[in-house]
C-alpha positions as a printed NumPy array, in Angstrom:
array([[ 189.23 ,  -31.394,  168.936],
       [ 192.104,  -33.137,  170.675],
       [ 193.137,  -29.967,  172.541],
       [ 189.556,  -29.328,  173.605],
       [ 189.231,  -32.9  ,  174.929],
       [ 192.578,  -32.643,  176.75 ],
       [ 191.471,  -29.523,  178.6  ],
       [ 188.084,  -31.045,  179.28 ],
       [ 189.661,  -34.157,  180.818],
       [ 191.77 ,  -32.06 ,  183.193],
       [ 188.586,  -30.394,  184.539],
       [ 186.401,  -33.547,  184.689],
       [ 185.088,  -34.982,  187.88 ],
       [ 185.018,  -38.727,  188.608],
       [ 181.562,  -39.291,  187.081],
       [ 182.41 ,  -37.465,  183.836],
       [ 185.775,  -39.181,  183.445],
       [ 184.263,  -42.665,  183.787],
       [ 181.287,  -41.925,  181.545],
       [ 180.752,  -43.924,  178.306],
       [ 180.941,  -40.683,  176.315],
       [ 184.47 ,  -39.886,  177.49 ],
       [ 185.655,  -43.46 ,  176.993],
       [ 184.313,  -43.676,  173.436],
       [ 185.713,  -40.257,  172.455],
       [ 189.167,  -41.446,  173.454],
       [ 188.888,  -44.811,  171.689],
       [ 187.41 ,  -43.283,  168.523],
       [ 190.54 ,  -41.253,  167.845],
       [ 192.159,  -42.896,  164.782],
       [ 195.677,  -41.554,  165.221],
       [ 197.514,  -43.974,  167.463],
       [ 199.852,  -41.379,  169.016],
       [ 196.999,  -38.986,  169.803],
       [ 194.943,  -41.79 ,  171.314],
       [ 197.796,  -42.934,  173.552],
       [ 198.496,  -39.37 ,  174.667],
       [ 194.885,  -38.806,  175.712],
       [ 194.778,  -42.16 ,  177.517],
       [ 197.772,  -41.042,  179.586],
       [ 196.141,  -37.666,  180.356],
       [ 192.987,  -39.492,  181.431],
       [ 194.957,  -41.889,  183.65 ],
       [ 196.69 ,  -38.961,  185.39 ],
       [ 193.292,  -37.337,  186.038],
       [ 191.91 ,  -40.678,  187.275],
       [ 194.87 ,  -40.929,  189.655],
       [ 194.146,  -37.437,  190.974],
       [ 190.512,  -38.484,  191.527],
       [ 191.655,  -41.762,  193.153],
       [ 189.841,  -43.963,  190.576],
       [ 192.711,  -45.122,  188.359],
       [ 191.964,  -48.833,  188.887],
       [ 188.319,  -48.354,  188.022],
       [ 189.281,  -46.265,  184.976],
       [ 191.576,  -49.044,  183.643],
       [ 188.864,  -51.674,  184.146],
       [ 186.303,  -49.536,  182.315],
       [ 188.773,  -48.883,  179.532],
       [ 189.259,  -52.659,  179.044],
       [ 185.503,  -53.205,  178.8  ],
       [ 185.008,  -50.442,  176.251],
       [ 188.086,  -51.591,  174.322],
       [ 186.516,  -55.034,  174.049],
       [ 183.25 ,  -53.505,  172.855],
       [ 185.077,  -51.529,  170.173],
       [ 186.979,  -54.652,  169.11 ],
       [ 183.743,  -56.622,  168.754],
       [ 182.219,  -53.844,  166.663],
       [ 185.394,  -53.758,  164.58 ],
       [ 185.017,  -57.477,  163.849],
       [ 181.794,  -56.678,  162.038],
       [ 183.265,  -53.939,  159.844],
       [ 187.067,  -54.197,  159.7  ],
       [ 188.375,  -55.988,  156.599],
       [ 191.668,  -56.772,  154.968],
       [ 192.958,  -54.16 ,  152.568],
       [ 195.461,  -55.857,  150.262],
       [ 194.335,  -54.172,  147.015],
       [ 194.637,  -57.485,  145.149],
       [ 191.952,  -58.186,  142.502],
       [ 192.524,  -61.947,  142.813],
       [ 191.475,  -62.12 ,  146.476],
       [ 188.417,  -60.432,  147.939],
       [ 188.64 ,  -58.538,  151.227],
       [ 187.735,  -60.543,  154.322],
       [ 186.626,  -59.607,  157.822],
       [ 189.634,  -59.616,  160.108],
       [ 188.299,  -58.343,  163.466],
       [ 190.712,  -56.186,  165.381],
       [ 193.576,  -56.993,  163.04 ],
       [ 195.014,  -54.466,  160.647],
       [ 195.789,  -56.305,  157.411],
       [ 197.137,  -54.233,  154.534],
       [ 200.151,  -53.902,  152.268],
       [ 202.343,  -53.3  ,  155.316],
       [ 201.51 ,  -56.71 ,  156.774],
       [ 199.434,  -58.056,  159.673],
       [ 199.278,  -56.393,  163.106],
       [ 196.961,  -55.828,  166.069],
       [ 196.954,  -53.163,  168.769],
       [ 197.63 ,  -54.206,  172.346],
       [ 196.096,  -51.606,  174.707],
       [ 197.989,  -53.015,  177.661],
       [ 201.349,  -52.149,  176.129],
       [ 200.082,  -49.364,  173.888],
       [ 201.921,  -51.032,  170.998],
       [ 201.129,  -53.03 ,  167.896],
       [ 201.832,  -56.755,  167.808],
       [ 203.282,  -57.759,  164.431],
       [ 201.975,  -61.131,  163.202],
       [ 203.51 ,  -60.959,  159.724],
       [ 205.474,  -58.376,  157.75 ],
       [ 203.613,  -58.988,  154.489],
       [ 200.044,  -59.749,  153.339],
       [ 198.853,  -63.299,  154.014],
       [ 195.342,  -64.757,  153.983],
       [ 193.532,  -68.154,  153.913],
       [ 191.666,  -68.489,  150.588],
       [ 190.211,  -72.013,  150.419],
       [ 189.894,  -75.299,  152.277],
       [ 190.236,  -78.813,  150.874],
       [ 188.482,  -81.801,  152.443],
       [ 189.916,  -85.18 ,  151.443],
       [ 187.262,  -87.592,  150.212],
       [ 189.103,  -90.666,  151.51 ],
       [ 190.06 ,  -89.498,  155.005],
       [ 187.924,  -86.447,  155.769],
       [ 191.092,  -84.544,  156.709],
       [ 191.255,  -80.873,  155.777],
       [ 193.978,  -78.835,  154.166],
       [ 194.017,  -75.071,  153.767],
       [ 195.418,  -72.918,  150.981],
       [ 197.288,  -69.815,  152.118],
       [ 197.897,  -66.893,  149.729],
       [ 200.793,  -64.539,  150.543],
       [ 202.543,  -61.59 ,  148.9  ],
       [ 206.33 ,  -61.483,  148.763],
       [ 208.75 ,  -59.736,  146.429],
       [ 206.015,  -58.19 ,  144.35 ],
       [ 204.083,  -61.404,  143.598],
       [ 201.315,  -63.47 ,  145.156],
       [ 201.894,  -67.159,  145.802],
       [ 199.746,  -69.973,  147.164],
       [ 200.656,  -72.907,  149.357],
       [ 198.344,  -75.717,  150.459],
       [ 199.182,  -77.322,  153.795],
       [ 197.512,  -79.498,  156.396],
       [ 195.238,  -77.633,  158.807],
       [ 197.404,  -78.808,  161.677],
       [ 200.289,  -76.732,  160.28 ],
       [ 198.434,  -73.402,  160.592],
       [ 196.914,  -74.422,  163.925],
       [ 200.236,  -74.899,  165.706],
       [ 202.866,  -72.269,  166.48 ],
       [ 205.549,  -74.957,  166.401],
       [ 204.479,  -76.225,  162.97 ],
       [ 203.577,  -72.998,  161.177],
       [ 207.256,  -72.041,  161.049],
       [ 207.537,  -74.677,  158.283],
       [ 205.96 ,  -72.079,  155.984],
       [ 209.208,  -70.106,  156.186],
       [ 210.665,  -72.646,  153.747],
       [ 208.228,  -71.299,  151.14 ],
       [ 208.985,  -67.623,  151.732],
       [ 206.473,  -66.752,  154.466],
       [ 207.922,  -64.364,  157.051],
       [ 207.302,  -66.464,  160.137],
       [ 209.674,  -67.267,  162.989],
       [ 209.321,  -68.712,  166.456],
       [ 208.787,  -65.118,  167.672],
       [ 205.694,  -64.24 ,  165.613],
       [ 204.388,  -67.791,  164.965],
       [ 201.787,  -67.696,  167.753],
       [ 200.31 ,  -64.392,  166.54 ],
       [ 200.212,  -65.54 ,  162.909],
       [ 198.316,  -68.666,  164.016],
       [ 195.822,  -66.365,  165.811],
       [ 195.349,  -64.147,  162.76 ],
       [ 194.772,  -67.023,  160.323],
       [ 192.404,  -68.71 ,  162.766],
       [ 190.436,  -65.479,  163.322],
       [ 190.077,  -64.771,  159.606],
       [ 188.982,  -68.346,  158.905],
       [ 186.384,  -68.227,  161.692],
       [ 185.097,  -64.73 ,  160.802],
       [ 184.707,  -65.753,  157.143],
       [ 183.638,  -69.357,  157.557],
       [ 180.819,  -69.062,  155.028],
       [ 182.954,  -67.214,  152.466],
       [ 186.032,  -69.437,  152.388],
       [ 185.021,  -72.283,  150.046],
       [ 185.376,  -75.92 ,  151.097],
       [ 186.336,  -78.017,  148.074],
       [ 186.453,  -81.792,  147.794],
       [ 189.936,  -83.166,  147.275],
       [ 191.603,  -86.513,  146.717],
       [ 195.063,  -88.013,  146.711],
       [ 194.009,  -90.646,  144.166],
       [ 193.659,  -90.564,  140.392],
       [ 190.836,  -92.301,  138.567],
       [ 187.149,  -92.892,  139.097],
       [ 185.16 ,  -91.057,  141.766],
       [ 181.626,  -92.065,  140.952],
       [ 181.256,  -91.265,  137.266],
       [ 183.823,  -88.456,  137.469],
       [ 187.407,  -89.214,  136.559],
       [ 190.278,  -87.328,  138.136],
       [ 192.008,  -85.33 ,  136.746],
       [ 189.72 ,  -84.878,  133.74 ],
       [ 186.427,  -83.714,  135.18 ],
       [ 184.554,  -82.82 ,  138.327],
       [ 185.322,  -80.166,  140.94 ],
       [ 187.615,  -82.487,  142.873],
       [ 191.146,  -81.194,  143.456],
       [ 194.323,  -83.229,  143.907],
       [ 196.   ,  -82.93 ,  147.31 ],
       [ 198.407,  -85.872,  147.131],
       [ 201.797,  -86.574,  148.59 ],
       [ 204.468,  -84.039,  147.62 ],
       [ 206.645,  -86.998,  146.554],
       [ 204.326,  -87.524,  143.593],
       [ 204.045,  -83.908,  142.468],
       [ 206.145,  -84.604,  139.353],
       [ 204.153,  -87.752,  138.594],
       [ 200.867,  -85.867,  138.968],
       [ 202.077,  -82.993,  136.782],
       [ 203.057,  -85.476,  134.051],
       [ 199.396,  -86.55 ,  133.75 ],
       [ 198.421,  -83.804,  131.345],
       [ 197.853,  -83.141,  127.643],
       [ 200.286,  -81.766,  125.099],
       [ 200.151,  -81.561,  121.301],
       [ 197.05 ,  -82.988,  119.614],
       [ 195.015,  -86.157,  119.698],
       [ 195.047,  -86.232,  115.89 ],
       [ 198.84 ,  -86.419,  115.64 ],
       [ 198.943,  -89.234,  118.198],
       [ 196.129,  -91.195,  116.544],
       [ 197.74 ,  -90.895,  113.096],
       [ 201.012,  -92.397,  114.312],
       [ 199.429,  -95.166,  116.402],
       [ 196.9  ,  -96.047,  113.666],
       [ 199.794,  -96.71 ,  111.271],
       [ 201.4  ,  -99.034,  113.811],
       [ 198.119, -100.854,  114.366],
       [ 197.92 , -101.64 ,  110.655],
       [ 200.972, -103.883,  111.063],
       [ 198.955, -106.003,  113.521],
       [ 201.936, -106.88 ,  115.717],
       [ 200.457, -108.751,  118.642],
       [ 202.836, -107.493,  121.338],
       [ 202.205, -103.859,  120.368],
       [ 198.404, -104.255,  120.222],
       [ 198.272, -106.086,  123.546],
       [ 200.412, -103.661,  125.562],
       [ 198.593, -100.667,  124.038],
       [ 195.221, -102.141,  124.996],
       [ 196.581, -103.016,  128.453],
       [ 197.357,  -99.36 ,  129.13 ],
       [ 193.739,  -98.414,  128.392],
       [ 192.404, -101.479,  130.236],
       [ 193.785, -100.23 ,  133.546],
       [ 190.84 ,  -97.856,  134.023],
       [ 188.377, -100.722,  133.436],
       [ 189.67 , -102.896,  136.305],
       [ 187.56 , -100.92 ,  138.791],
       [ 184.377, -101.34 ,  136.757],
       [ 185.019, -105.015,  136.018],
       [ 185.78 , -105.641,  139.709],
       [ 188.927, -107.527,  138.765],
       [ 192.137, -107.635,  140.808],
       [ 195.28 , -105.822,  139.612],
       [ 197.736, -107.815,  137.489],
       [ 201.035, -107.47 ,  135.642],
       [ 201.604, -107.312,  131.9  ],
       [ 205.292, -107.969,  131.331],
       [ 206.926, -107.255,  127.964],
       [ 210.209, -109.143,  127.693],
       [ 212.78 , -109.758,  124.975],
       [ 216.287, -109.075,  123.749],
       [ 217.844, -105.609,  123.66 ],
       [ 216.762, -103.305,  120.809],
       [ 213.558, -105.271,  120.339],
       [ 211.285, -102.278,  120.913],
       [ 210.329, -102.773,  124.572],
       [ 211.171,  -99.237,  125.683],
       [ 209.375,  -97.647,  122.728],
       [ 206.288,  -99.756,  123.456],
       [ 206.364,  -98.689,  127.102],
       [ 206.629,  -95.038,  126.011],
       [ 203.596,  -95.459,  123.741],
       [ 201.649,  -97.019,  126.625],
       [ 202.628,  -94.082,  128.856],
       [ 201.699,  -91.476,  126.226],
       [ 198.08 ,  -92.638,  126.436],
       [ 197.831,  -90.856,  129.809],
       [ 200.87 ,  -88.719,  130.399],
       [ 204.291,  -87.425,  129.428],
       [ 206.355,  -90.469,  128.364],
       [ 209.705,  -88.656,  128.686],
       [ 212.334,  -90.171,  130.956],
       [ 211.725,  -89.588,  134.638],
       [ 208.11 ,  -88.44 ,  134.239],
       [ 205.273,  -91.   ,  134.196],
       [ 207.384,  -94.139,  133.689],
       [ 209.059,  -95.367,  136.865],
       [ 211.303,  -98.288,  137.768],
       [ 212.015, -100.875,  140.443],
       [ 214.758,  -98.777,  142.066],
       [ 212.475,  -98.182,  145.008],
       [ 211.117,  -99.984,  148.026],
       [ 207.995, -102.051,  148.396],
       [ 206.471,  -99.247,  150.475],
       [ 207.338,  -96.718,  147.752],
       [ 205.721,  -98.808,  145.012],
       [ 202.661,  -99.336,  147.188],
       [ 202.281,  -95.567,  147.77 ],
       [ 202.696,  -94.873,  144.053],
       [ 200.083,  -97.477,  143.143],
       [ 197.718,  -95.914,  145.678],
       [ 198.154,  -92.485,  144.1  ],
       [ 197.688,  -93.74 ,  140.521],
       [ 194.73 ,  -95.798,  141.772],
       [ 193.072,  -96.648,  138.425],
       [ 195.754,  -95.377,  136.052],
       [ 198.402,  -97.914,  134.967],
       [ 201.733,  -98.068,  136.764],
       [ 204.599,  -98.435,  134.281],
       [ 207.95 ,  -99.764,  135.504],
       [ 210.966,  -99.94 ,  133.224],
       [ 213.626, -102.683,  133.21 ],
       [ 212.97 , -105.431,  135.735],
       [ 216.703, -106.195,  135.952],
       [ 217.382, -102.87 ,  137.678],
       [ 215.824, -103.355,  141.076],
       [ 216.667, -102.297,  144.594],
       [ 218.118, -104.984,  146.839],
       [ 215.013, -105.14 ,  149.027],
       [ 212.719, -105.815,  146.075],
       [ 215.112, -108.311,  144.477],
       [ 215.134, -110.353,  147.673],
       [ 211.339, -110.465,  147.792],
       [ 210.121, -110.303,  144.207],
       [ 207.357, -112.842,  144.788],
       [ 206.106, -110.844,  147.764],
       [ 206.128, -107.597,  145.775],
       [ 204.078, -109.189,  142.985],
       [ 201.61 , -110.643,  145.494],
       [ 201.224, -107.318,  147.299],
       [ 200.815, -105.162,  144.185],
       [ 198.305, -107.615,  142.731],
       [ 196.317, -107.742,  145.956],
       [ 195.258, -104.137,  145.413],
       [ 195.669, -103.364,  149.1  ],
       [ 198.593, -102.145,  151.165],
       [ 199.684, -103.27 ,  154.59 ],
       [ 198.194, -101.654,  157.685],
       [ 200.816,  -99.383,  159.239],
       [ 200.812,  -97.256,  162.37 ],
       [ 202.052,  -93.67 ,  162.481],
       [ 204.214,  -91.831,  164.971],
       [ 201.11 ,  -90.786,  166.913],
       [ 200.38 ,  -94.501,  167.495],
       [ 197.33 ,  -94.339,  165.261],
       [ 196.763,  -96.164,  161.98 ],
       [ 197.547,  -94.589,  158.636],
       [ 194.952,  -94.698,  155.883],
       [ 195.236,  -98.076,  154.215],
       [ 196.479,  -97.835,  150.635],
       [ 194.375,  -99.457,  147.94 ],
       [ 194.326,  -99.449,  144.153],
       [ 192.672, -101.156,  141.18 ],
       [ 194.97 , -100.865,  138.216],
       [ 197.3  , -102.683,  135.875],
       [ 201.107, -102.77 ,  136.183],
       [ 203.09 , -102.816,  132.921],
       [ 206.763, -103.787,  133.074],
       [ 209.529, -104.661,  130.653],
       [ 212.91 , -106.366,  130.714],
       [ 215.208, -108.737,  128.884],
       [ 214.136, -111.668,  131.081],
       [ 210.53 , -112.597,  131.85 ],
       [ 209.3  , -111.228,  135.136],
       [ 208.407, -114.743,  136.274],
       [ 212.09 , -115.662,  136.152],
       [ 212.522, -113.414,  139.211],
       [ 209.475, -114.878,  140.97 ],
       [ 209.52 , -118.622,  141.422],
       [ 206.195, -119.203,  143.148],
       [ 203.139, -120.381,  141.237],
       [ 200.762, -117.931,  142.89 ],
       [ 202.902, -115.07 ,  141.615],
       [ 203.022, -116.533,  138.094],
       [ 199.251, -116.642,  138.053],
       [ 199.205, -112.839,  138.352],
       [ 201.575, -112.092,  135.457],
       [ 200.796, -112.044,  131.727],
       [ 204.064, -112.539,  129.849],
       [ 204.282, -111.011,  126.348],
       [ 207.4  , -111.734,  124.308],
       [ 208.719, -108.773,  122.313],
       [ 210.19 , -110.13 ,  119.104],
       [ 212.618, -108.392,  116.782],
       [ 211.679, -105.792,  114.215],
       [ 208.754, -104.318,  116.104],
       [ 209.415, -100.756,  114.9  ],
       [ 211.142,  -99.615,  111.721],
       [ 211.684,  -95.984,  112.765],
       [ 211.735,  -95.908,  116.549],
       [ 213.263,  -92.364,  116.868],
       [ 210.407,  -90.841,  114.853],
       [ 207.798,  -92.673,  116.948],
       [ 209.433,  -91.508,  120.188],
       [ 209.526,  -87.929,  118.925],
       [ 205.814,  -87.977,  118.07 ],
       [ 204.657,  -89.431,  121.408],
       [ 206.894,  -87.046,  123.373],
       [ 205.218,  -84.094,  121.646],
       [ 201.661,  -85.48 ,  121.613],
       [ 200.454,  -87.233,  124.73 ],
       [ 197.682,  -87.479,  127.308],
       [ 194.774,  -86.968,  124.889],
       [ 193.949,  -90.614,  124.139],
       [ 193.357,  -91.583,  127.773],
       [ 191.105,  -88.575,  128.315],
       [ 189.123,  -89.433,  125.178],
       [ 188.863,  -93.093,  126.229],
       [ 187.408,  -92.057,  129.586],
       [ 184.874,  -89.84 ,  127.808],
       [ 183.883,  -92.781,  125.573],
       [ 183.336,  -94.978,  128.633],
       [ 181.312,  -92.304,  130.428],
       [ 179.033,  -91.642,  127.455],
       [ 178.628,  -95.115,  125.966],
       [ 179.124,  -97.828,  128.587],
       [ 177.502,  -98.538,  131.905],
       [ 179.257, -100.744,  134.426],
       [ 176.921, -103.572,  133.454],
       [ 177.835, -103.134,  129.777],
       [ 181.535, -103.455,  130.537],
       [ 180.973, -106.448,  132.789],
       [ 178.911, -108.135,  130.068],
       [ 181.747, -107.655,  127.554],
       [ 184.2  , -108.999,  130.107],
       [ 182.099, -112.113,  130.777],
       [ 181.793, -112.808,  127.051],
       [ 185.57 , -112.689,  126.573],
       [ 186.088, -114.914,  129.62 ],
       [ 183.754, -117.453,  127.981],
       [ 185.665, -117.263,  124.69 ],
       [ 189.032, -117.688,  126.419],
       [ 187.963, -120.451,  128.785],
       [ 189.773, -123.776,  128.694],
       [ 189.543, -126.187,  131.649],
       [ 193.304, -126.545,  132.042],
       [ 194.073, -122.798,  131.886],
       [ 194.576, -120.548,  134.909],
       [ 191.366, -118.703,  135.772],
       [ 193.078, -115.558,  137.086],
       [ 195.095, -115.217,  133.894],
       [ 191.96 , -115.761,  131.814],
       [ 190.272, -112.891,  133.643],
       [ 193.31 , -110.66 ,  133.178],
       [ 193.546, -111.259,  129.435],
       [ 189.765, -110.787,  129.092],
       [ 190.099, -107.333,  130.716],
       [ 192.627, -106.31 ,  128.058],
       [ 190.422, -107.648,  125.267],
       [ 187.504, -105.52 ,  126.493],
       [ 189.647, -102.37 ,  126.183],
       [ 190.908, -103.514,  122.782],
       [ 187.359, -103.919,  121.478],
       [ 186.358, -100.443,  122.671],
       [ 189.477,  -98.951,  121.051],
       [ 188.716, -100.664,  117.771],
       [ 185.085,  -99.554,  117.68 ],
       [ 185.228,  -96.051,  119.143],
       [ 188.719,  -94.542,  119.132],
       [ 190.499,  -95.896,  116.049],
       [ 187.421,  -97.272,  114.263],
       [ 189.712,  -99.506,  112.193],
       [ 188.245, -102.947,  112.848],
       [ 191.621, -104.192,  114.11 ],
       [ 191.406, -106.366,  117.219],
       [ 193.698, -108.794,  119.006],
       [ 193.322, -112.313,  117.617],
       [ 191.65 , -114.561,  120.167],
       [ 193.998, -117.478,  119.509],
       [ 197.025, -115.25 ,  120.092],
       [ 195.51 , -114.1  ,  123.363],
       [ 194.946, -117.725,  124.43 ],
       [ 198.633, -118.456,  123.874],
       [ 199.417, -116.119,  126.784],
       [ 197.57 , -118.313,  129.262],
       [ 199.53 , -120.819,  131.298],
       [ 198.338, -124.341,  132.008],
       [ 197.617, -125.102,  135.652],
       [ 200.447, -127.604,  135.44 ],
       [ 202.882, -124.811,  134.538],
       [ 201.732, -122.702,  137.479],
       [ 201.572, -125.305,  140.24 ],
       [ 204.504, -124.89 ,  142.615],
       [ 204.223, -128.53 ,  143.621],
       [ 204.306, -129.747,  140.019],
       [ 207.209, -127.484,  139.098],
       [ 209.125, -128.614,  142.166],
       [ 208.413, -132.261,  141.332],
       [ 209.702, -131.795,  137.786],
       [ 212.804, -130.067,  139.133],
       [ 213.463, -133.041,  141.422],
       [ 213.082, -135.51 ,  138.561],
       [ 215.443, -133.464,  136.358],
       [ 217.99 , -133.062,  139.169],
       [ 217.937, -136.793,  139.878],
       [ 218.511, -137.587,  136.203],
       [ 221.386, -135.102,  135.951],
       [ 222.988, -136.363,  139.183],
       [ 222.509, -140.104,  138.831],
       [ 226.036, -140.628,  140.153],
       [ 224.825, -139.344,  143.541],
       [ 222.403, -142.269,  143.865],
       [ 223.644, -145.774,  144.601],
       [ 221.656, -149.028,  144.803],
       [ 224.317, -151.197,  146.458],
       [ 226.032, -151.112,  149.828],
       [ 229.493, -150.018,  148.72 ],
       [ 231.148, -147.013,  150.306],
       [ 230.035, -143.915,  148.338],
       [ 232.617, -142.122,  146.217],
       [ 230.837, -138.728,  146.251],
       [ 228.141, -136.948,  148.194],
       [ 225.115, -139.22 ,  148.128],
       [ 221.485, -138.103,  147.815],
       [ 219.848, -141.468,  148.184],
       [ 218.825, -144.525,  146.162],
       [ 216.948, -145.009,  142.918],
       [ 215.134, -148.358,  142.554],
       [ 211.757, -150.004,  142.205],
       [ 210.25 , -146.929,  140.542],
       [ 211.137, -144.587,  143.401],
       [ 213.747, -141.96 ,  144.127],
       [ 214.552, -142.404,  147.803],
       [ 216.11 , -139.169,  149.138],
       [ 218.085, -138.453,  152.269],
       [ 215.7  , -135.831,  153.804],
       [ 218.378, -133.174,  154.31 ],
       [ 219.551, -133.552,  150.69 ],
       [ 216.031, -133.184,  149.299],
       [ 215.388, -130.16 ,  151.506],
       [ 218.652, -128.571,  150.369],
       [ 217.809, -129.236,  146.697],
       [ 214.369, -127.621,  147.063],
       [ 215.682, -124.562,  148.875],
       [ 218.463, -124.057,  146.343],
       [ 215.921, -124.117,  143.512],
       [ 213.589, -121.621,  145.175],
       [ 210.972, -124.046,  146.5  ],
       [ 209.81 , -124.683,  150.042],
       [ 210.387, -128.289,  151.076],
       [ 207.516, -128.361,  153.6  ],
       [ 205.062, -127.073,  151.001],
       [ 206.247, -129.615,  148.431],
       [ 205.814, -132.475,  150.916],
       [ 202.167, -131.534,  151.504],
       [ 201.494, -131.305,  147.791],
       [ 203.307, -134.542,  146.896],
       [ 201.595, -136.441,  149.723],
       [ 198.167, -135.299,  148.539],
       [ 198.933, -136.272,  144.934],
       [ 200.319, -139.716,  145.723],
       [ 203.911, -138.906,  144.755],
       [ 205.27 , -139.081,  148.32 ],
       [ 204.837, -142.52 ,  149.945],
       [ 204.618, -142.516,  153.759],
       [ 205.253, -145.565,  155.929],
       [ 202.55 , -147.657,  157.555],
       [ 202.417, -145.289,  160.525],
       [ 201.903, -142.239,  158.332],
       [ 205.423, -140.888,  158.748],
       [ 206.794, -139.128,  155.673],
       [ 210.067, -141.059,  155.796],
       [ 210.45 , -144.817,  155.446],
       [ 213.065, -147.174,  156.912],
       [ 215.385, -148.153,  154.058],
       [ 218.654, -150.093,  153.75 ],
       [ 221.213, -147.573,  152.622],
       [ 224.891, -148.548,  152.29 ],
       [ 224.582, -151.359,  154.765],
       [ 222.641, -149.384,  157.346],
       [ 219.007, -148.704,  158.059],
       [ 218.177, -145.089,  157.373],
       [ 214.914, -143.186,  157.045],
       [ 214.516, -141.797,  153.521],
       [ 211.854, -139.84 ,  151.648],
       [ 210.302, -141.963,  148.899],
       [ 209.281, -140.001,  145.776],
       [ 207.396, -142.015,  143.161],
       [ 208.577, -141.63 ,  139.574],
       [ 205.47 , -140.836,  137.525],
       [ 204.803, -142.57 ,  134.248],
       [ 204.381, -140.333,  131.2  ],
       [ 200.652, -141.087,  131.082],
       [ 200.148, -140.51 ,  134.81 ],
       [ 196.859, -138.602,  135.19 ],
       [ 196.535, -138.888,  138.939],
       [ 196.449, -135.104,  139.41 ],
       [ 193.13 , -133.34 ,  139.02 ],
       [ 194.34 , -129.852,  138.186],
       [ 190.94 , -128.217,  138.51 ],
       [ 190.872, -129.12 ,  142.209],
       [ 194.307, -127.745,  143.041],
       [ 194.513, -124.471,  144.978],
       [ 197.462, -122.595,  143.511],
       [ 197.076, -119.23 ,  145.22 ],
       [ 199.301, -119.801,  148.227],
       [ 200.182, -116.653,  150.15 ],
       [ 203.992, -116.216,  150.272],
       [ 204.172, -117.273,  153.916],
       [ 202.611, -120.646,  153.115],
       [ 204.7  , -121.529,  150.101]])
């Protein structure tokens, strides 16, 4: 047939050579070498007939027609049962790789030296951004990699896939982008679009990662954390061990265990995040308790689900955003990064706000704002509040003291929870989904708030403890079915009085204590002082040199300006007749302006604690 056509071409006139029949006969030849040879013979004849330019133009048109027809019938041919064949237009996609014929050069353009294909798309529920999963065959095996759509849409960015074994360089990047784009567009209806999320927890009544068709597409930094949220061993083995521990009715164990479960109720209760801090001496059982709390949801082994404070505020914020409704567990408050140690109050405020800071990106746009509704469980030898001196921060922390002798056989307990984990949290979520509406949970929460209420106790702490008691009740009735619940009076003991939380009150008490301990620094006569003087004590007042009082407050972690406002409002700071906060006073023979602080009597009830606003933001304190 080829020889006949060759001889025919040599004898053709202009009309025959340019006819659709001749063009299609040439382009229909499958063998590339034969097709190129006949094209050259036809071009020579067209040159003889002085119509070579017209022949080349016609050839382009018919080539385009053939390519369009090929789009409708040409498919990939990877011979892989796991991935169905897809339309690929003019591309040849088989075991040899990806290529396309260029009629202008009479050569194939190589886009990739091995099979590669887009197989699914992920659309993030929070941002609407899409990612795409690429399947590729290297070294005898198929692999998948999910990347942002912008990676496969840019020749400068797609080269990043080379780090995962894809044969792409700056030379073939542009053609690989074209191939992937063509296949995606040709098969738009056949490549599934799946909902995805970068956040664990509730999505409607579905809970990720336990149910629903929602996939996780989170930050690669949290891949290990995400993979730790799984199930291993059996629920029965875990329940048997924990049920035995519950029989001992140790308050600290019951409370922290319930707190771990309570984290997924914060969203339904509409409460703000808060800290539960387990503190006590070494070997008291803090680490074991934290491991048990982690085993509710995930692998409690070191370096898996349990984290620490050796991070940055931004890192903790991103982790909280990813966990979303699952608890964030942080081990050993004494081991913190320098940046967190210098701003512990701020870190507590930010994590308990449930919302991250608005940050711009390198494209001068705004990143998605992080947000979360969970519970943070920490442990350490010192109470967490010893690192955070401000009252607003204290209001967001529930301190639980871990006393000695909590566990008799800690190694056995650790071994059991390391081999059996993740089932209890999944079962708890199922119990909530099948037995409790949001209104039911809120009603339980309100009832516990009523039972815990005392007029002098911090409201935020009352709400936090009530959240834990709701989880504890559900555990007792549905998971363990043992009738064991946290004693209400023990729970009340966790709540601080407003007086304990008030920054102004705590600062005032510090000033009184400091004055008593440094009485030698106060002098009531006019003699030359023998040591650094702070002021005068007489007539029921401590009269401070302003700079000395400011220095004392700063050294003790309090803000002098904030204390002055509080003390003035409560009648402890006495201004002069013109309203100035210092008064003219005879001090060592001279007139000097001093700050007058009234010494309160033991039965002084001038402060109405219920009317005090204790939730100062860090910048105002």
